[in-house]
Amino acid sequence: AASGPTRRRPKKVKFEEPPPVITKMTQKFELPVDSAVPTHKCVSKRVFDIANESIRVDYHYGPGFITTTQKWFYKDGTSSITLVDPKDPKPNEIEIQEEFHALCVTEKSISSEIRDVEREIKDIVLNRAKEEMGIDLLNPYFDIVRIKTAEESDDEEEVVTEVGFDYLEPYMPPVIPGHDLTASEAVEAKEGCLTALKERLIDRANIIKGRLDREDAALMKRRNAFERDRDVMTPAEEEEFNRACEESTFKINILNQRLERHEEISKRRFLELDAKLRADPRLAAML
């Protein structure tokens, strides 16, 4: 009997939940101490209203003033400025446009930092969930370490690319359409991009080192207490001490491995970004 055409099973598509939409971002600034700049000229808050395509800049209250200077910038090129001190000169059109472009660059930079933090948190939550699912007290200690190491290695091999993310744009200076960057501007943009990545990698390494230091200190404290009270401890208390030490040693080994892998990944990511920047046509002027 003739058989009909075989059906291929559809491949499973891994669904990647889109990141949350950023509608508004706010920066707040404390009043600087012993500043030569008058109080009413110090920025108090910046509100980047992405949904309404506007940027608002508020300033601190000056002595004797019940209102503050406020500036509104809109993405259509218009602006509105209210000066609290009538003696202050009103900025000209060129100064307004320069400040608007600087705020746009700041907006892109903050948005990029938020996305970086979101990715860091997502990775931490994912790794924590897999750690909790992988705990099995019935297995020998070294088997647990081997399984966990393999799982974490698999996690770090997954590469998630954010669609539409431009790694260089937040560090690009305002450029007039039709004009290319100068050599100094290209170098400055490249260094800014590399420095931002380096700082994020260092911050992540410091987080791991902090956890490692805390685990080391807790284990040392537990061992000192055991040596002090060993003669009066019950068998149940000694068993609890051994279990706690084994758990601490397990965490310390995992953190050491994680720190070593982070250092290796950091070097690779830095070199990859440097190669991308060298090949980016927008930075051709620095070659």
Tab-separated table of C-alpha atoms in Angstrom:
chain	number	residue	atom	x	y	z
A	1	ALA	CA	0.000	0.000	0.000
A	2	ALA	CA	1.260	3.443	-0.874
A	3	SER	CA	1.987	5.633	2.053
A	4	GLY	CA	1.225	9.322	2.146
A	5	PRO	CA	3.857	12.054	2.439
A	6	THR	CA	5.674	12.127	5.751
A	7	ARG	CA	5.205	15.193	7.858
A	8	ARG	CA	8.176	16.868	9.383
A	9	ARG	CA	7.858	17.850	12.965
A	10	PRO	CA	8.160	21.605	13.322
A	11	LYS	CA	11.261	22.784	15.092
A	12	LYS	CA	10.814	24.296	18.493
A	13	VAL	CA	11.409	28.014	18.401
A	14	LYS	CA	12.960	29.477	21.513
A	15	PHE	CA	10.801	32.426	22.500
A	16	GLU	CA	12.774	35.372	23.761
A	17	GLU	CA	10.614	37.766	25.740
A	18	PRO	CA	11.173	41.330	24.495
A	19	PRO	CA	12.656	43.785	26.995
A	20	PRO	CA	10.231	46.158	28.726
A	21	VAL	CA	9.583	49.420	26.934
A	22	ILE	CA	11.261	52.419	28.538
A	23	THR	CA	8.828	55.343	28.571
A	24	LYS	CA	10.531	57.703	31.013
A	25	MET	CA	13.944	58.070	32.681
A	26	THR	CA	14.870	60.501	35.459
A	27	GLN	CA	18.248	61.706	36.731
A	28	LYS	CA	18.409	63.507	40.093
A	29	PHE	CA	21.340	65.586	41.343
A	30	GLU	CA	22.211	66.797	44.818
A	31	LEU	CA	23.200	70.407	45.349
A	32	PRO	CA	27.012	70.550	45.045
A	33	VAL	CA	28.921	71.658	48.129
A	34	ASP	CA	31.186	74.723	47.920
A	35	SER	CA	30.431	75.185	44.226
A	36	ALA	CA	31.390	78.402	42.463
A	37	VAL	CA	28.257	78.064	40.314
A	38	PRO	CA	25.192	79.920	41.717
A	39	THR	CA	22.611	77.626	43.291
A	40	HIS	CA	19.846	78.457	40.824
A	41	LYS	CA	22.145	77.446	37.941
A	42	CYS	CA	22.823	73.924	39.282
A	43	VAL	CA	20.797	71.138	37.700
A	44	SER	CA	18.381	69.401	40.074
A	45	LYS	CA	16.664	66.897	37.793
A	46	ARG	CA	16.553	65.718	34.184
A	47	VAL	CA	13.429	63.971	32.928
A	48	PHE	CA	13.713	62.102	29.627
A	49	ASP	CA	10.090	61.584	28.562
A	50	ILE	CA	10.604	59.129	25.725
A	51	ALA	CA	6.894	58.482	25.217
A	52	ASN	CA	6.171	62.192	24.609
A	53	GLU	CA	9.536	62.892	22.905
A	54	SER	CA	10.593	65.632	25.296
A	55	ILE	CA	13.373	66.388	27.783
A	56	ARG	CA	12.865	68.585	30.872
A	57	VAL	CA	15.693	70.075	32.912
A	58	ASP	CA	14.916	71.450	36.389
A	59	TYR	CA	17.329	73.531	38.459
A	60	HIS	CA	17.736	73.978	42.213
A	61	TYR	CA	16.028	76.785	44.116
A	62	GLY	CA	18.174	79.842	44.570
A	63	PRO	CA	18.250	82.012	47.718
A	64	GLY	CA	15.138	84.191	47.835
A	65	PHE	CA	13.428	82.440	44.884
A	66	ILE	CA	10.151	80.527	45.114
A	67	THR	CA	10.413	79.178	41.561
A	68	THR	CA	13.210	77.517	39.603
A	69	THR	CA	14.708	77.746	36.157
A	70	GLN	CA	13.204	75.165	33.835
A	71	LYS	CA	14.046	74.105	30.299
A	72	TRP	CA	11.955	72.029	27.917
A	73	PHE	CA	13.405	70.464	24.785
A	74	TYR	CA	11.265	68.680	22.191
A	75	LYS	CA	12.362	66.180	19.552
A	76	ASP	CA	10.809	68.319	16.806
A	77	GLY	CA	13.513	70.937	17.458
A	78	THR	CA	11.481	73.410	19.524
A	79	SER	CA	12.278	74.428	23.086
A	80	SER	CA	10.935	76.466	25.982
A	81	ILE	CA	13.137	78.104	28.614
A	82	THR	CA	11.992	79.844	31.805
A	83	LEU	CA	14.733	81.702	33.709
A	84	VAL	CA	14.108	82.360	37.388
A	85	ASP	CA	16.527	85.304	37.475
A	86	PRO	CA	15.638	87.980	34.909
A	87	LYS	CA	19.257	89.191	35.007
A	88	ASP	CA	20.548	85.920	33.555
A	89	PRO	CA	21.207	86.153	29.786
A	90	LYS	CA	18.943	83.984	27.680
A	91	PRO	CA	20.893	81.354	25.665
A	92	ASN	CA	21.064	81.858	21.923
A	93	GLU	CA	19.902	79.332	19.350
A	94	ILE	CA	23.337	77.707	18.935
A	95	GLU	CA	23.727	77.177	22.694
A	96	ILE	CA	20.218	75.692	22.881
A	97	GLN	CA	20.943	73.252	20.072
A	98	GLU	CA	24.285	72.218	21.622
A	99	GLU	CA	22.616	71.550	24.973
A	100	PHE	CA	19.816	69.614	23.249
A	101	HIS	CA	22.303	67.398	21.382
A	102	ALA	CA	24.254	66.756	24.615
A	103	LEU	CA	21.029	65.723	26.356
A	104	CYS	CA	20.155	63.367	23.484
A	105	VAL	CA	23.562	61.682	23.842
A	106	THR	CA	22.987	61.378	27.612
A	107	GLU	CA	19.553	59.868	26.993
A	108	LYS	CA	21.007	57.183	24.715
A	109	SER	CA	23.797	56.441	27.193
A	110	ILE	CA	21.367	56.033	30.120
A	111	SER	CA	19.099	53.810	28.036
A	112	SER	CA	22.079	51.632	27.117
A	113	GLU	CA	23.125	51.344	30.786
A	114	ILE	CA	19.586	50.327	31.771
A	115	ARG	CA	19.575	47.587	29.126
A	116	ASP	CA	22.964	46.361	30.400
A	117	VAL	CA	21.609	46.152	33.951
A	118	GLU	CA	18.515	44.307	32.704
A	119	ARG	CA	20.697	41.738	30.958
A	120	GLU	CA	22.868	41.320	34.080
A	121	ILE	CA	19.788	40.767	36.259
A	122	LYS	CA	18.310	38.330	33.749
A	123	ASP	CA	21.538	36.299	33.733
A	124	ILE	CA	21.718	36.297	37.538
A	125	VAL	CA	18.086	35.142	37.882
A	126	LEU	CA	18.567	32.446	35.225
A	127	ASN	CA	21.746	31.114	36.837
A	128	ARG	CA	20.168	31.232	40.304
A	129	ALA	CA	17.134	29.263	39.086
A	130	LYS	CA	19.359	26.611	37.516
A	131	GLU	CA	21.468	26.445	40.670
A	132	GLU	CA	18.378	25.834	42.793
A	133	MET	CA	17.064	23.202	40.387
A	134	GLY	CA	20.456	21.454	40.337
A	135	ILE	CA	20.755	20.978	44.109
A	136	ASP	CA	20.650	17.300	45.086
A	137	LEU	CA	21.924	16.461	48.558
A	138	LEU	CA	21.839	12.739	47.759
A	139	ASN	CA	24.744	13.017	45.308
A	140	PRO	CA	28.381	13.021	46.463
A	141	TYR	CA	29.982	16.442	46.831
A	142	PHE	CA	32.346	16.163	43.862
A	143	ASP	CA	29.541	14.941	41.579
A	144	ILE	CA	27.544	18.052	42.459
A	145	VAL	CA	30.525	20.291	41.621
A	146	ARG	CA	31.044	18.560	38.267
A	147	ILE	CA	27.367	18.823	37.272
A	148	LYS	CA	27.116	22.463	38.330
A	149	THR	CA	30.296	23.402	36.449
A	150	ALA	CA	28.951	21.839	33.252
A	151	GLU	CA	25.612	23.661	33.603
A	152	GLU	CA	27.212	27.048	34.202
A	153	SER	CA	29.581	26.557	31.271
A	154	ASP	CA	26.560	25.913	29.043
A	155	ASP	CA	24.892	29.055	30.384
A	156	GLU	CA	27.827	31.258	29.496
A	157	GLU	CA	28.041	29.857	25.971
A	158	GLU	CA	24.548	31.160	25.197
A	159	VAL	CA	24.786	34.464	23.381
A	160	VAL	CA	21.706	36.676	23.339
A	161	THR	CA	21.844	39.468	20.793
A	162	GLU	CA	19.573	42.447	21.315
A	163	VAL	CA	17.958	43.349	18.016
A	164	GLY	CA	18.641	46.913	16.956
A	165	PHE	CA	21.171	47.689	19.705
A	166	ASP	CA	23.971	49.958	18.539
A	167	TYR	CA	27.018	49.564	20.797
A	168	LEU	CA	28.645	52.778	19.503
A	169	GLU	CA	25.754	55.235	19.182
A	170	PRO	CA	25.628	56.365	22.860
A	171	TYR	CA	29.255	57.545	22.594
A	172	MET	CA	29.029	59.289	19.218
A	173	PRO	CA	29.232	63.093	19.319
A	174	PRO	CA	26.514	65.162	17.605
A	175	VAL	CA	27.273	65.114	13.893
A	176	ILE	CA	25.808	67.336	11.188
A	177	PRO	CA	24.204	65.152	8.486
A	178	GLY	CA	26.582	64.632	5.566
A	179	HIS	CA	29.719	65.246	7.643
A	180	ASP	CA	32.043	62.545	8.998
A	181	LEU	CA	33.774	62.431	12.381
A	182	THR	CA	37.214	63.952	12.774
A	183	ALA	CA	40.097	61.742	13.865
A	184	SER	CA	39.985	63.056	17.445
A	185	GLU	CA	36.199	62.577	17.671
A	186	ALA	CA	36.506	59.011	16.356
A	187	VAL	CA	39.221	58.166	18.893
A	188	GLU	CA	37.180	59.724	21.707
A	189	ALA	CA	34.065	57.731	20.730
A	190	LYS	CA	36.065	54.497	20.559
A	191	GLU	CA	37.728	55.076	23.935
A	192	GLY	CA	34.387	55.974	25.525
A	193	CYS	CA	32.801	52.752	24.258
A	194	LEU	CA	35.722	50.569	25.431
A	195	THR	CA	35.895	52.335	28.811
A	196	ALA	CA	32.174	51.779	29.435
A	197	LEU	CA	32.521	48.053	28.696
A	198	LYS	CA	35.610	47.804	30.901
A	199	GLU	CA	33.812	49.481	33.815
A	200	ARG	CA	30.828	47.130	33.502
A	201	LEU	CA	33.117	44.077	33.465
A	202	ILE	CA	35.067	45.362	36.484
A	203	ASP	CA	31.826	45.998	38.388
A	204	ARG	CA	30.704	42.429	37.681
A	205	ALA	CA	34.074	41.056	38.845
A	206	ASN	CA	33.835	43.116	42.043
A	207	ILE	CA	30.392	41.644	42.754
A	208	ILE	CA	31.768	38.110	42.479
A	209	LYS	CA	34.834	39.010	44.583
A	210	GLY	CA	32.603	40.535	47.246
A	211	ARG	CA	30.551	37.345	47.516
A	212	LEU	CA	33.744	35.281	47.626
A	213	ASP	CA	35.220	37.422	50.429
A	214	ARG	CA	32.009	37.115	52.462
A	215	GLU	CA	31.965	33.322	52.087
A	216	ASP	CA	35.655	33.096	53.087
A	217	ALA	CA	35.055	35.254	56.162
A	218	ALA	CA	31.981	33.217	57.181
A	219	LEU	CA	33.884	29.929	56.851
A	220	MET	CA	36.817	31.271	58.895
A	221	LYS	CA	34.447	32.516	61.602
A	222	ARG	CA	32.660	29.146	61.710
A	223	ARG	CA	35.955	27.242	62.029
A	224	ASN	CA	37.208	29.529	64.808
A	225	ALA	CA	33.974	28.996	66.734
A	226	PHE	CA	34.307	25.231	66.298
A	227	GLU	CA	37.878	25.193	67.631
A	228	ARG	CA	36.780	27.275	70.635
A	229	ASP	CA	33.723	25.173	71.548
A	230	ARG	CA	34.824	21.771	70.259
A	231	ASP	CA	35.111	20.134	73.667
A	232	VAL	CA	31.518	20.972	74.665
A	233	MET	CA	29.784	20.310	71.339
A	234	THR	CA	27.317	17.455	70.915
A	235	PRO	CA	27.588	14.960	68.021
A	236	ALA	CA	24.589	16.645	66.377
A	237	GLU	CA	26.324	20.043	66.565
A	238	GLU	CA	29.520	18.581	65.076
A	239	GLU	CA	27.504	17.076	62.233
A	240	GLU	CA	25.855	20.438	61.617
A	241	PHE	CA	29.296	22.096	61.580
A	242	ASN	CA	30.627	19.599	59.029
A	243	ARG	CA	27.558	20.097	56.838
A	244	ALA	CA	27.885	23.894	57.000
A	245	CYS	CA	31.614	23.770	56.178
A	246	GLU	CA	30.972	21.486	53.224
A	247	GLU	CA	28.328	23.869	51.902
A	248	SER	CA	30.617	26.891	52.348
A	249	THR	CA	33.504	25.127	50.604
A	250	PHE	CA	31.174	24.222	47.769
A	251	LYS	CA	30.101	27.879	47.337
A	252	ILE	CA	33.708	29.118	47.507
A	253	ASN	CA	34.819	26.682	44.793
A	254	ILE	CA	31.937	27.710	42.550
A	255	LEU	CA	32.672	31.421	43.069
A	256	ASN	CA	36.361	30.889	42.273
A	257	GLN	CA	35.429	29.096	39.063
A	258	ARG	CA	32.942	31.811	38.197
A	259	LEU	CA	35.563	34.514	38.758
A	260	GLU	CA	38.089	32.721	36.548
A	261	ARG	CA	35.533	32.310	33.765
A	262	HIS	CA	34.487	35.935	34.079
A	263	GLU	CA	38.102	37.056	33.624
A	264	GLU	CA	38.442	34.904	30.508
A	265	ILE	CA	35.130	36.115	29.074
A	266	SER	CA	36.013	39.744	29.879
A	267	LYS	CA	39.234	39.543	27.889
A	268	ARG	CA	37.417	37.985	24.942
A	269	ARG	CA	34.578	40.538	24.989
A	270	PHE	CA	37.021	43.449	25.195
A	271	LEU	CA	39.037	42.181	22.227
A	272	GLU	CA	35.880	41.485	20.211
A	273	LEU	CA	34.534	44.995	20.830
A	274	ASP	CA	37.912	46.535	19.957
A	275	ALA	CA	37.914	44.624	16.664
A	276	LYS	CA	34.344	45.747	15.924
A	277	LEU	CA	35.252	49.377	16.565
A	278	ARG	CA	38.311	49.179	14.330
A	279	ALA	CA	36.144	47.792	11.525
A	280	ASP	CA	33.257	50.228	12.072
A	281	PRO	CA	33.043	52.581	9.048
A	282	ARG	CA	31.850	55.430	11.287
A	283	LEU	CA	35.308	55.496	12.929
A	284	ALA	CA	37.263	55.333	9.684
A	285	ALA	CA	38.825	58.742	10.407
A	286	MET	CA	41.018	57.318	13.209
A	287	LEU	CA	42.740	54.826	10.906
